[in-house]
Coordinates of C-alpha atoms in Angstrom, one line a residue:
Chain Q
M10 CA 2.7 -23.6 2.5
L11 CA 5.9 -21.8 1.4
D12 CA 9.3 -23.3 1.6
L13 CA 11.4 -21.0 3.6
S14 CA 14.2 -23.5 4.2
V15 CA 16.6 -22.0 1.7
G16 CA 20.0 -22.5 3.1
T17 CA 21.4 -19.1 2.3
Q18 CA 18.4 -17.2 3.5
L19 CA 19.5 -13.8 5.0
P20 CA 18.0 -12.7 8.2
L21 CA 14.9 -10.5 7.7
E22 CA 13.6 -7.6 9.7
P23 CA 9.8 -7.6 9.8
S24 CA 8.7 -4.1 8.6
G25 CA 5.3 -4.3 10.4
I26 CA 3.6 -3.0 7.4
E27 CA 0.5 -5.2 6.7
G28 CA 1.1 -7.3 3.6
L29 CA 4.6 -6.1 2.9
D30 CA 6.1 -8.8 5.1
Q31 CA 4.0 -11.4 3.4
I32 CA 5.3 -10.6 0.0
G33 CA 8.8 -10.3 1.3
Y34 CA 8.4 -13.7 3.0
G35 CA 9.1 -12.2 6.4
G36 CA 10.4 -8.6 6.0
L37 CA 13.3 -6.6 4.7
P38 CA 16.9 -7.8 4.6
R39 CA 18.2 -7.1 8.1
G40 CA 21.2 -4.8 8.5
R41 CA 21.0 -3.8 4.8
S42 CA 19.6 -0.9 2.8
T43 CA 16.5 -1.3 0.7
V44 CA 15.8 1.3 -2.0
V45 CA 12.2 2.3 -2.3
S46 CA 11.6 4.0 -5.6
G47 CA 8.5 5.6 -7.0
T48 CA 7.1 8.6 -8.7
A49 CA 6.0 11.7 -6.8
G50 CA 3.0 10.8 -4.7
S51 CA 3.5 7.1 -4.9
G52 CA 3.7 6.7 -1.1
K53 CA 7.4 6.3 -0.6
T54 CA 7.7 8.6 2.4
L55 CA 4.7 7.0 4.0
L56 CA 6.1 3.5 3.6
A57 CA 9.4 4.7 5.1
M58 CA 7.7 6.5 8.0
Q59 CA 5.4 3.6 8.7
F60 CA 8.5 1.3 8.8
L61 CA 9.9 3.4 11.7
V62 CA 6.6 3.8 13.5
E63 CA 5.7 0.1 13.4
G64 CA 9.3 -0.6 14.5
T65 CA 8.7 1.5 17.7
L66 CA 5.2 0.2 18.3
R67 CA 5.5 -3.5 17.5
Y68 CA 9.1 -4.4 17.8
D69 CA 10.4 -1.9 20.4
Q70 CA 13.0 -0.7 17.9
A71 CA 14.0 2.9 17.8
G72 CA 14.4 4.7 14.5
V73 CA 16.1 7.6 12.8
F74 CA 14.5 9.5 10.0
C75 CA 16.9 11.5 7.9
T76 CA 15.0 13.8 5.6
F77 CA 16.4 15.5 2.5
E78 CA 13.3 17.3 1.2
E79 CA 10.6 17.8 3.7
L80 CA 11.1 19.5 7.1
P81 CA 10.7 17.3 10.1
D82 CA 7.9 19.4 11.4
D83 CA 6.0 19.0 8.2
L84 CA 6.6 15.3 8.2
M85 CA 5.3 15.0 11.7
H86 CA 2.3 17.0 10.8
N87 CA 1.5 15.1 7.7
V88 CA 1.0 11.8 9.5
V89 CA -1.1 13.0 12.4
S90 CA -4.1 11.8 10.5
F91 CA -2.9 8.2 10.8
G92 CA -2.9 8.6 14.5
W93 CA 0.9 8.6 14.7
D94 CA 2.1 10.9 17.4
L95 CA 5.7 11.5 16.3
P96 CA 6.5 14.3 18.7
A97 CA 5.7 11.9 21.5
L98 CA 8.0 9.3 20.0
V99 CA 10.7 11.9 19.7
A100 CA 10.2 13.0 23.3
D101 CA 10.4 9.3 24.3
R102 CA 13.7 9.0 22.5
R103 CA 12.3 6.3 20.3
L104 CA 12.5 8.4 17.2
N105 CA 15.1 10.8 16.0
F106 CA 15.1 13.2 13.1
V107 CA 18.1 14.3 11.1
D108 CA 17.3 17.4 9.1
A109 CA 19.3 17.3 5.9
T110 CA 17.1 19.6 3.9
Q111 CA 18.1 22.9 2.4
H112 CA 16.4 25.6 4.3
P113 CA 15.1 28.6 2.3
G114 CA 17.6 31.1 3.8
D115 CA 20.6 28.8 3.4
D116 CA 23.3 30.5 1.3
F117 CA 25.8 28.0 -0.2
L118 CA 29.1 28.5 -1.8
E119 CA 31.5 25.8 -2.9
V120 CA 35.2 26.4 -2.8
G121 CA 37.2 23.3 -3.4
S122 CA 36.7 19.6 -2.6
F123 CA 34.6 18.2 0.3
D124 CA 32.9 15.1 1.5
L125 CA 29.7 14.4 3.4
S126 CA 31.3 13.3 6.6
G127 CA 29.2 15.8 8.5
L128 CA 26.0 14.0 7.5
L129 CA 27.5 10.6 8.3
A130 CA 28.6 11.9 11.7
R131 CA 25.2 13.3 12.4
L132 CA 23.5 10.0 11.4
E133 CA 25.8 7.9 13.6
N134 CA 25.2 10.3 16.4
A135 CA 21.4 10.1 16.0
V136 CA 21.5 6.3 15.8
R137 CA 23.6 6.1 18.9
K138 CA 21.5 8.5 20.9
V139 CA 18.3 6.4 20.6
G140 CA 19.9 3.0 20.0
A141 CA 18.2 2.9 16.6
K142 CA 17.8 -0.3 14.7
R143 CA 16.0 1.3 11.8
V144 CA 17.0 4.2 9.6
V145 CA 15.3 6.0 6.8
L146 CA 16.9 8.2 4.3
D147 CA 14.0 10.0 2.7
A148 CA 14.3 11.4 -0.8
V149 CA 18.1 11.2 -1.2
G150 CA 17.5 12.9 -4.6
G151 CA 17.1 16.1 -2.6
L152 CA 20.8 16.0 -1.9
F153 CA 21.9 16.4 -5.5
P154 CA 20.7 20.0 -6.1
Q155 CA 22.6 21.1 -3.0
F156 CA 26.0 20.3 -4.5
S157 CA 27.5 21.0 -7.9
D158 CA 29.1 17.6 -8.5
A159 CA 26.7 14.7 -8.7
N160 CA 29.6 12.3 -8.7
V161 CA 30.7 13.4 -5.3
V162 CA 27.2 13.0 -3.9
R163 CA 26.9 9.5 -5.4
R164 CA 30.3 8.5 -4.0
E165 CA 29.4 10.0 -0.6
L166 CA 26.0 8.3 -0.5
H167 CA 27.7 5.0 -1.1
R168 CA 30.0 5.8 1.8
I169 CA 27.0 6.6 4.0
Y170 CA 25.3 3.2 3.1
M171 CA 28.5 1.4 4.0
G172 CA 28.6 3.4 7.3
L173 CA 25.1 2.4 8.1
R174 CA 25.8 -1.2 7.4
S175 CA 28.5 -1.2 10.0
L176 CA 26.1 0.2 12.5
D177 CA 23.9 -2.9 12.0
V178 CA 20.7 -0.9 11.2
T179 CA 18.1 -1.9 8.6
T180 CA 17.7 1.1 6.3
I181 CA 15.1 2.3 3.8
V182 CA 16.3 4.7 1.2
T183 CA 13.6 6.4 -0.9
I184 CA 14.4 7.7 -4.3
E185 CA 12.1 9.5 -6.7
R186 CA 11.8 8.3 -10.2
I187 CA 10.4 10.3 -13.2
E188 CA 8.4 7.5 -14.9
E189 CA 6.5 4.5 -13.8
E190 CA 8.8 2.3 -15.9
G191 CA 12.5 2.7 -16.7
P192 CA 15.4 3.6 -14.4
V193 CA 14.9 2.8 -10.7
G194 CA 15.9 6.3 -9.6
R195 CA 17.1 9.6 -10.7
F196 CA 20.8 10.7 -10.6
G197 CA 22.0 7.1 -11.2
V198 CA 21.7 6.4 -7.5
E199 CA 20.5 2.8 -7.9
E200 CA 23.8 1.7 -9.5
F201 CA 25.5 1.1 -6.3
V202 CA 22.7 0.5 -3.8
A203 CA 20.7 -1.9 -5.9
D204 CA 20.9 -5.0 -3.7
N205 CA 17.3 -4.6 -2.6
V206 CA 14.8 -2.6 -4.5
I207 CA 11.1 -2.0 -3.9
V208 CA 9.1 -0.1 -6.6
L209 CA 5.9 1.7 -5.8
R210 CA 3.6 2.7 -8.7
N211 CA 0.6 4.9 -8.9
R212 CA -1.0 4.4 -12.3
L213 CA -4.2 5.7 -13.8
E214 CA -6.2 2.8 -15.1
M215 CA -9.7 3.2 -16.5
E216 CA -9.8 6.7 -14.8
R217 CA -9.0 5.2 -11.5
R218 CA -5.8 5.4 -9.4
R219 CA -4.3 2.1 -8.8
R220 CA -1.4 1.8 -6.4
T221 CA 0.9 -1.2 -6.5
V222 CA 4.1 -2.3 -4.8
E223 CA 6.6 -4.6 -6.3
I224 CA 9.7 -6.1 -4.8
L225 CA 12.1 -5.9 -7.7
K226 CA 14.8 -7.7 -5.9
F227 CA 16.0 -8.7 -2.5
R228 CA 19.5 -10.0 -2.8
G229 CA 20.1 -13.4 -1.3
T230 CA 16.5 -13.9 -0.2
A231 CA 13.3 -15.1 -1.8
H232 CA 10.2 -12.9 -2.2
Q233 CA 6.9 -12.9 -4.1
K234 CA 7.2 -11.7 -7.7
G235 CA 5.0 -9.1 -9.4
E236 CA 3.0 -6.1 -8.4
F237 CA 0.6 -6.2 -5.5
P238 CA -2.2 -3.6 -5.0
F239 CA -2.0 -1.5 -1.9
T240 CA -4.0 1.3 -0.5
I241 CA -3.4 4.2 1.8
D242 CA -5.8 3.8 4.6
P243 CA -6.7 6.8 6.7
R244 CA -6.7 4.5 9.8
S245 CA -3.7 2.2 9.4
G246 CA -1.5 3.8 6.7
M247 CA -0.2 1.7 3.9
T248 CA -1.9 -1.6 3.5
I249 CA -0.8 -4.1 0.9
L250 CA -3.2 -6.8 -0.2
P251 CA -1.3 -9.9 -1.0
L252 CA -3.5 -12.3 -2.9
S253 CA -1.8 -15.6 -2.9
A254 CA -1.1 -15.4 0.8
F255 CA -4.8 -15.8 1.5
E256 CA -5.3 -18.8 -0.7
L257 CA -2.5 -20.7 1.1
V258 CA -4.0 -20.7 4.6
Q259 CA -7.5 -21.6 3.8
R260 CA -8.9 -24.6 5.6
S261 CA -12.3 -26.0 4.7
T262 CA -15.0 -26.9 7.0
E263 CA -17.7 -29.5 6.7
E264 CA -20.3 -27.4 8.5
R265 CA -23.4 -26.5 6.6
V266 CA -25.7 -23.5 6.8
S267 CA -29.1 -23.0 5.2
S268 CA -29.5 -20.8 2.2
G269 CA -32.9 -19.8 3.5
N270 CA -34.6 -21.9 0.8
P271 CA -35.1 -25.6 1.8
E272 CA -35.4 -26.7 -1.8
L273 CA -32.1 -25.0 -2.8
D274 CA -30.5 -26.5 0.3
G275 CA -31.6 -29.9 -1.0
M276 CA -30.1 -29.2 -4.4
C277 CA -26.8 -28.3 -2.8
G278 CA -26.7 -31.6 -1.0
G279 CA -27.9 -30.3 2.4
G280 CA -27.1 -26.7 2.6
L281 CA -24.2 -24.3 1.9
Y282 CA -20.8 -24.8 3.4
R283 CA -20.1 -22.5 6.2
D284 CA -16.9 -21.1 4.5
A285 CA -18.3 -21.2 1.0
I286 CA -18.2 -18.4 -1.6
I287 CA -21.4 -18.5 -3.5
L288 CA -22.1 -16.8 -6.8
V289 CA -25.7 -16.2 -7.7
S290 CA -25.8 -15.3 -11.4
G291 CA -28.9 -14.1 -13.2
A292 CA -30.6 -11.4 -15.2
T293 CA -32.7 -8.7 -13.8
G294 CA -35.9 -10.1 -12.2
T295 CA -34.7 -13.7 -11.8
G296 CA -34.6 -13.4 -8.0
K297 CA -31.1 -12.7 -7.1
T298 CA -32.0 -10.1 -4.5
L299 CA -34.6 -12.4 -3.2
T300 CA -32.1 -15.2 -2.9
V301 CA -29.8 -12.8 -1.0
S302 CA -32.6 -11.6 1.3
K303 CA -33.6 -15.2 2.1
Y304 CA -30.0 -16.1 2.8
I305 CA -29.7 -13.1 5.2
E306 CA -33.0 -14.0 6.8
A307 CA -31.7 -17.5 7.5
A308 CA -28.7 -16.1 9.3
V309 CA -30.9 -13.8 11.4
N310 CA -33.4 -16.6 12.2
A311 CA -30.4 -18.7 13.4
G312 CA -29.4 -15.8 15.7
E313 CA -26.3 -15.1 13.6
R314 CA -25.0 -11.7 12.4
A315 CA -24.9 -10.8 8.8
I316 CA -23.8 -7.8 6.7
L317 CA -25.4 -6.9 3.5
F318 CA -23.3 -4.8 1.2
G319 CA -25.2 -3.0 -1.5
G320 CA -23.6 -1.5 -4.6
E321 CA -26.7 -0.4 -6.6
E322 CA -29.5 0.4 -4.2
S323 CA -29.9 2.4 -1.1
P324 CA -30.6 0.7 2.3
D325 CA -34.2 1.8 2.1
Q326 CA -34.7 0.2 -1.2
M327 CA -33.1 -3.0 0.0
R328 CA -35.4 -3.1 3.1
R329 CA -38.5 -2.5 0.9
N330 CA -37.5 -5.2 -1.6
A331 CA -37.1 -7.7 1.3
A332 CA -40.4 -6.5 2.9
G333 CA -42.1 -7.5 -0.4
W334 CA -41.3 -11.1 0.4
G335 CA -42.2 -10.8 4.1
I336 CA -38.6 -10.4 5.3
D337 CA -38.2 -7.7 7.9
L338 CA -34.6 -6.4 7.5
A339 CA -35.3 -3.3 9.7
A340 CA -36.2 -5.5 12.6
A341 CA -33.1 -7.6 12.2
E342 CA -31.0 -4.4 12.1
E343 CA -32.7 -3.2 15.3
A344 CA -32.0 -6.6 16.9
G345 CA -28.3 -6.0 16.1
L346 CA -28.1 -9.0 13.8
L347 CA -27.9 -7.2 10.5
R348 CA -25.9 -4.3 9.1
I349 CA -26.7 -2.9 5.7
V350 CA -23.8 -1.0 4.1
C351 CA -24.4 0.8 0.8
R352 CA -21.6 2.5 -1.1
Y353 CA -21.5 3.4 -4.7
P354 CA -18.6 1.4 -6.2
E355 CA -17.5 4.5 -8.1
E356 CA -17.0 6.3 -4.7
M357 CA -13.4 5.0 -4.3
G358 CA -10.9 2.5 -5.6
L359 CA -11.5 -1.2 -5.2
E360 CA -8.6 -1.5 -2.8
D361 CA -10.3 1.0 -0.6
H362 CA -13.5 -0.9 -0.9
T363 CA -11.7 -4.0 0.2
I364 CA -10.3 -2.2 3.3
R365 CA -13.7 -0.7 4.2
I366 CA -15.5 -4.1 3.8
K367 CA -12.9 -5.8 5.9
R368 CA -13.2 -3.1 8.5
E369 CA -17.0 -3.5 8.6
I370 CA -16.5 -7.3 9.0
E371 CA -13.9 -6.6 11.8
D372 CA -16.3 -4.3 13.6
F373 CA -19.5 -6.4 13.2
Q374 CA -18.1 -9.9 13.3
P375 CA -20.8 -11.4 11.0
T376 CA -21.0 -15.1 10.1
R377 CA -22.5 -14.3 6.8
V378 CA -21.9 -11.6 4.2
A379 CA -23.7 -10.8 1.0
V380 CA -22.8 -8.4 -1.8
D381 CA -25.6 -7.4 -4.1
S382 CA -24.4 -6.9 -6.6
L383 CA -20.9 -7.7 -7.4
S384 CA -21.3 -6.6 -11.0
A385 CA -21.7 -3.1 -9.8
F386 CA -18.2 -3.2 -8.5
E387 CA -16.9 -4.3 -11.9
R388 CA -18.2 -1.4 -13.8
G389 CA -15.4 1.0 -14.8
T390 CA -12.7 -1.3 -13.5
A391 CA -10.1 -3.3 -15.4
T392 CA -10.3 -7.1 -15.2
K393 CA -7.2 -7.6 -13.1
P394 CA -8.0 -5.2 -10.2
F395 CA -11.5 -6.6 -10.1
R396 CA -10.2 -10.1 -9.9
E397 CA -7.8 -9.0 -7.2
F398 CA -10.6 -7.3 -5.3
F399 CA -12.7 -10.4 -5.4
I400 CA -9.9 -12.8 -4.5
G401 CA -8.8 -10.5 -1.6
L402 CA -12.3 -10.3 -0.3
S403 CA -13.2 -14.0 -0.7
G404 CA -9.9 -15.0 0.8
H405 CA -10.6 -12.8 3.8
L406 CA -14.1 -14.4 4.2
K407 CA -12.7 -17.9 4.1
L408 CA -10.0 -17.0 6.6
K409 CA -12.7 -15.8 8.9
K410 CA -15.0 -18.7 8.1
I411 CA -17.7 -16.4 6.9
T412 CA -20.2 -17.5 4.3
G413 CA -20.2 -15.1 1.3
M414 CA -22.9 -14.7 -1.3
F415 CA -22.3 -12.5 -4.3
T416 CA -24.7 -11.7 -7.1
T417 CA -23.8 -11.0 -10.7
T418 CA -26.0 -9.6 -13.4
T419 CA -26.3 -11.3 -16.7
A420 CA -28.0 -10.4 -20.0
M421 CA -31.8 -10.7 -20.0
L422 CA -32.0 -13.5 -22.5
G423 CA -29.8 -16.0 -24.3
P424 CA -26.8 -17.8 -23.2
G425 CA -26.4 -15.8 -20.0
E426 CA -22.9 -15.4 -18.8
S427 CA -21.8 -12.1 -17.4
P428 CA -18.2 -10.9 -17.8
T429 CA -18.1 -11.0 -14.0
D430 CA -18.8 -14.7 -14.0
T431 CA -16.0 -15.4 -16.4
H432 CA -13.5 -13.5 -14.4
I433 CA -14.2 -15.0 -11.0
S434 CA -16.0 -18.3 -11.4
T435 CA -12.8 -20.3 -10.6
I436 CA -12.6 -18.6 -7.3
T437 CA -16.1 -19.5 -6.1
D438 CA -17.2 -22.7 -4.4
T439 CA -20.8 -22.7 -5.5
I440 CA -22.4 -21.2 -8.5
I441 CA -26.2 -20.9 -8.7
L442 CA -27.6 -19.9 -12.1
L443 CA -30.9 -18.2 -12.5
R444 CA -32.1 -18.0 -16.1
Y445 CA -35.1 -17.0 -18.1
V446 CA -36.2 -19.7 -20.5
E447 CA -38.6 -19.3 -23.4
L448 CA -40.7 -22.5 -23.7
N449 CA -43.6 -22.9 -26.1
G450 CA -44.1 -19.2 -26.2
N451 CA -43.9 -18.8 -22.4
M452 CA -41.3 -17.1 -20.2
R453 CA -40.3 -19.5 -17.5
R454 CA -37.5 -19.5 -15.1
A455 CA -34.8 -22.1 -14.6
L456 CA -32.4 -22.7 -11.7
T457 CA -29.4 -24.9 -11.6
V458 CA -26.5 -25.5 -9.2
L459 CA -23.6 -25.4 -11.6
K460 CA -20.9 -26.1 -9.2
M461 CA -20.7 -27.2 -5.6
R462 CA -17.2 -27.7 -4.5
G463 CA -16.6 -30.6 -2.2
T464 CA -19.9 -32.4 -2.4
R465 CA -22.4 -34.0 -4.7
H466 CA -25.2 -31.8 -5.8
D467 CA -28.3 -31.9 -8.0
H468 CA -27.3 -31.5 -11.6
N469 CA -30.8 -30.9 -12.8
I470 CA -32.1 -27.7 -14.3
R471 CA -35.2 -27.0 -12.3
E472 CA -38.1 -24.7 -12.9
Y473 CA -38.9 -22.2 -10.2
W474 CA -41.4 -19.5 -9.7
I475 CA -41.6 -16.5 -7.4
D476 CA -44.5 -15.2 -5.3
D477 CA -45.0 -13.0 -2.2
S478 CA -43.6 -15.7 0.0
G479 CA -40.4 -16.2 -2.0
M480 CA -38.9 -18.6 -4.4
H481 CA -40.4 -22.1 -5.1
I482 CA -38.3 -24.6 -6.9
E483 CA -40.1 -27.3 -8.7
G484 CA -39.1 -30.4 -10.8
P485 CA -36.6 -30.5 -13.6
F486 CA -37.5 -29.5 -17.0
V487 CA -38.6 -32.5 -19.0
G488 CA -38.2 -33.1 -22.7
V489 CA -36.1 -30.1 -23.5
H490 CA -32.4 -29.5 -23.5
G491 CA -30.1 -26.6 -24.4
I492 CA -31.9 -24.4 -21.9
L493 CA -28.8 -22.7 -20.7
S494 CA -27.4 -22.2 -24.2
G495 CA -30.4 -19.9 -24.8
A496 CA -31.6 -22.1 -27.7
P497 CA -33.8 -24.9 -26.2
I498 CA -34.4 -27.9 -28.3
Y499 CA -37.6 -29.8 -27.6
D500 CA -37.5 -33.6 -27.5
F501 CA -41.1 -34.9 -27.3
R502 CA -41.5 -38.6 -27.5
N503 CA -45.2 -38.3 -28.1
E504 CA -47.9 -35.8 -28.3
R505 CA -49.3 -36.8 -25.0
E506 CA -46.1 -35.7 -23.3
R507 CA -46.2 -32.3 -25.0
L508 CA -49.8 -31.8 -23.9
D509 CA -48.7 -32.7 -20.4
T510 CA -46.0 -30.0 -20.4
M511 CA -48.5 -27.5 -21.8
F512 CA -50.8 -28.4 -19.0
E513 CA -48.0 -27.8 -16.6
T514 CA -47.3 -24.5 -18.1
D515 CA -50.9 -23.5 -17.5
R516 CA -50.7 -24.7 -14.0
F517 CA -47.9 -22.3 -13.3
N518 CA -49.4 -19.4 -15.1
G519 CA -52.6 -20.0 -13.2
R520 CA -51.0 -19.5 -9.9
P521 CA -51.5 -16.3 -8.0
Chain I
M4 CA 33.3 44.5 14.6
T5 CA 34.8 41.0 14.8
M6 CA 33.6 38.5 12.3
N7 CA 32.5 35.1 13.8
L8 CA 33.3 32.0 11.8
R9 CA 32.9 28.3 12.5
L10 CA 34.9 25.7 10.6
Y11 CA 33.5 22.2 10.6
V12 CA 36.1 19.5 9.9
T13 CA 36.3 15.7 10.2
G14 CA 39.2 14.6 12.3
G15 CA 42.5 14.9 10.6
T16 CA 41.5 14.1 7.1
P17 CA 43.6 15.7 4.4
G18 CA 40.7 17.9 3.1
S19 CA 40.0 19.2 6.6
M20 CA 43.7 19.9 7.2
R21 CA 43.9 21.8 3.9
A22 CA 40.8 23.9 4.8
L23 CA 42.4 24.7 8.1
R24 CA 45.6 25.9 6.5
N25 CA 43.9 27.8 3.8
L26 CA 41.6 29.6 6.4
R27 CA 44.6 30.5 8.5
A28 CA 46.4 32.0 5.6
I29 CA 43.3 34.0 4.6
C30 CA 42.8 35.3 8.1
H31 CA 46.4 36.1 8.5
T32 CA 46.5 38.1 5.3
H33 CA 43.2 39.9 5.2
F34 CA 41.7 40.1 8.7
D35 CA 44.3 41.4 10.9
G36 CA 42.9 39.8 14.0
Q37 CA 39.3 41.0 13.4
V38 CA 37.9 37.5 13.3
D39 CA 36.9 34.7 15.7
V40 CA 37.3 31.2 14.3
E41 CA 36.0 28.2 16.1
V42 CA 37.1 24.8 14.7
I43 CA 34.8 22.0 15.3
D44 CA 35.4 18.3 14.6
V45 CA 32.0 16.7 13.6
L46 CA 33.2 13.4 15.1
E47 CA 33.7 14.9 18.5
Q48 CA 30.8 17.4 18.5
P49 CA 28.1 15.9 16.3
D50 CA 25.4 17.8 18.3
L51 CA 26.8 21.1 17.1
A52 CA 26.9 19.8 13.6
E53 CA 23.3 18.7 14.1
A54 CA 22.3 22.2 15.3
D55 CA 24.0 23.8 12.4
R56 CA 22.7 21.1 10.0
I57 CA 26.1 20.4 8.6
L58 CA 26.2 17.9 5.7
A59 CA 29.6 18.5 4.1
T60 CA 33.0 18.9 5.6
P61 CA 34.9 21.0 5.5
T62 CA 32.2 23.7 5.9
L63 CA 33.0 27.2 6.9
L64 CA 30.0 28.9 8.5
K65 CA 29.9 32.6 8.6
R66 CA 27.8 33.2 11.7
W67 CA 28.2 37.0 12.0
P68 CA 27.7 39.5 10.6
T69 CA 24.7 38.6 8.6
P70 CA 23.9 37.3 6.0
A71 CA 24.9 33.9 7.3
R72 CA 26.6 31.9 4.7
R73 CA 28.0 28.4 4.3
I74 CA 31.2 27.9 2.3
I75 CA 31.8 24.3 1.5
G76 CA 35.1 22.7 0.5
D77 CA 38.8 23.0 1.3
L78 CA 38.8 26.8 0.7
S79 CA 41.5 26.4 -1.9
D80 CA 40.5 29.7 -3.7
P81 CA 41.0 32.6 -1.3
D82 CA 39.4 35.2 -3.5
R83 CA 36.2 33.2 -3.6
V84 CA 36.3 32.6 0.1
L85 CA 36.7 36.3 0.7
S86 CA 33.8 37.2 -1.6
G87 CA 31.8 34.5 0.2
L88 CA 32.5 36.2 3.4
D89 CA 31.7 39.6 1.9
V90 CA 35.2 40.9 2.6
L91 CA 37.3 43.0 0.3
P92 CA 40.9 41.9 0.2
L93 CA 43.1 44.1 2.4
D94 CA 45.8 44.9 -0.2
P95 CA 44.2 45.9 -3.5
G96 CA 46.9 44.3 -5.5
G97 CA 47.0 41.0 -3.6
L98 CA 44.5 38.9 -5.4
T99 CA 47.1 36.3 -6.4
H100 CA 48.0 34.5 -3.2
G101 CA 48.3 30.8 -3.6
T102 CA 46.9 28.1 -1.4
A103 CA 48.4 27.3 1.9
T104 CA 51.6 25.4 2.2
D105 CA 52.8 23.3 5.1
D106 CA 54.9 26.2 6.4
D107 CA 51.7 28.1 7.3
L108 CA 50.7 25.3 9.7
G109 CA 51.4 25.7 13.4
N110 CA 52.1 29.4 13.4
D111 CA 48.9 30.2 15.3
K112 CA 46.4 28.6 17.6
D113 CA 43.2 27.3 16.2
S114 CA 41.0 29.9 17.6
D115 CA 42.8 33.2 16.7
A116 CA 44.3 32.6 13.3

């Protein structure tokens, strides 16, 4: 995994915020101040508050929240929806507020020089009273309009940071910035507290909000580079989705499960791997939904639980589709073995979808999951967030040893490769291609297993047909190549062979 | 009608001592005993500082009569301090007193300057 054995590694304080400690390789620099910078509404205050709340709940560390903009009562009220009972924590002496805001009635006059020893004394007092190990200074920019000389405020803030350092508390300082790029904070604050900087961003991409967190620097300690998507989850607050962390811990299993189609199992060398991510790619009507339904049915028949996530059709439609092939999804649902979850992809951001899907998985504990179709989630999304969505999701499935089947929609004819396939194919373990093929004036269907990680598999392109009972895979196409390129080339050694194929064609067309 | 003031200071720092001297001089010249001054060291009584939400020291808090007001700094300009306290100077011509000197120190007790 990761090499953490750097000699000069500073001690870290786990923040307790999901994902943040993973990208920080363990937490925030202990006993130091970390600046969290971001535009308005980027989640700074939430991160800071969560740092304190998790500190009290997980690590039995008391905290002090010093607020420069919002009143303590408002802050407490704002986070009730996350289930955080701050008044109780305050009553328990596990959380302490220092109100450094300017109240509406406050009437100020400056006559001569001053310093902010009053604030420092209050902070030290608050820390001492609850034995705090964590301190938050929220929106220090709010201090500047209160005094005429910004230089004095900067100098005094620096003194406060040094004071906190001698108290041996880990501090988060939030600063508002004007733009998503450019200076870390307003008022030149970052110049003297820039040892550790986290930047939160909230950009509009393809008409969707995309929140990211980036550790700009942690002095003297390693951390993951770059931006990581996060979401603000109504149940658990800020949740960061670190991608590479998933890939590092995956272990593979040799256990096989059935795809629900014996012939397909055969082509895959004896079934699908238990922890495989399977991509089923095909045009409309090639049998993707059928493949998914069979795969779900196989789980149910084995007495295992499955979740079917739909992105294009309603649960009713999905039940009706399956019923057409004699698969009773409703019965499986009643038996408590199946859950169908349909959400329009456009309903929320992909990060939120990830969280919801994970939560469904957490609640239902399935051994199999199917997403029909994955392409629906790619519409209206930039490539990178989509890739992250898929990596995050597939990583989670692997971690839980859940089989995952995803369908993607390709063009009707021709060299069928959907954009979805291109973006995610490297992450999948198995790719099953379903294609229309035009042969001798007939529309036929071809299936091939393009990739089967970790095992030998059938490399043939096989013909299949679909009837009321499902998908039936036949022999390989003979005497023709270039099927998947969309421009088949016939290679008949003799007329007799061609007649044979024609006869075969009729045989298929003659079936009910 | 006695005015009620609170002066927040930090230990014996130079700025705090200056504020104390300047306030004494102002009270001596313009109030004629009609003022209660409480001097509070934030290091010794941080809870009071918390209750009054003190950030800067020195801070002179005019608690009564209303409107309440906060005068921040070492009070080196008596005229501005007086206007901040909504008080007219006692002698109409006396707008030119300088800031306190060391001689002003120690003439009075803290609480009845």
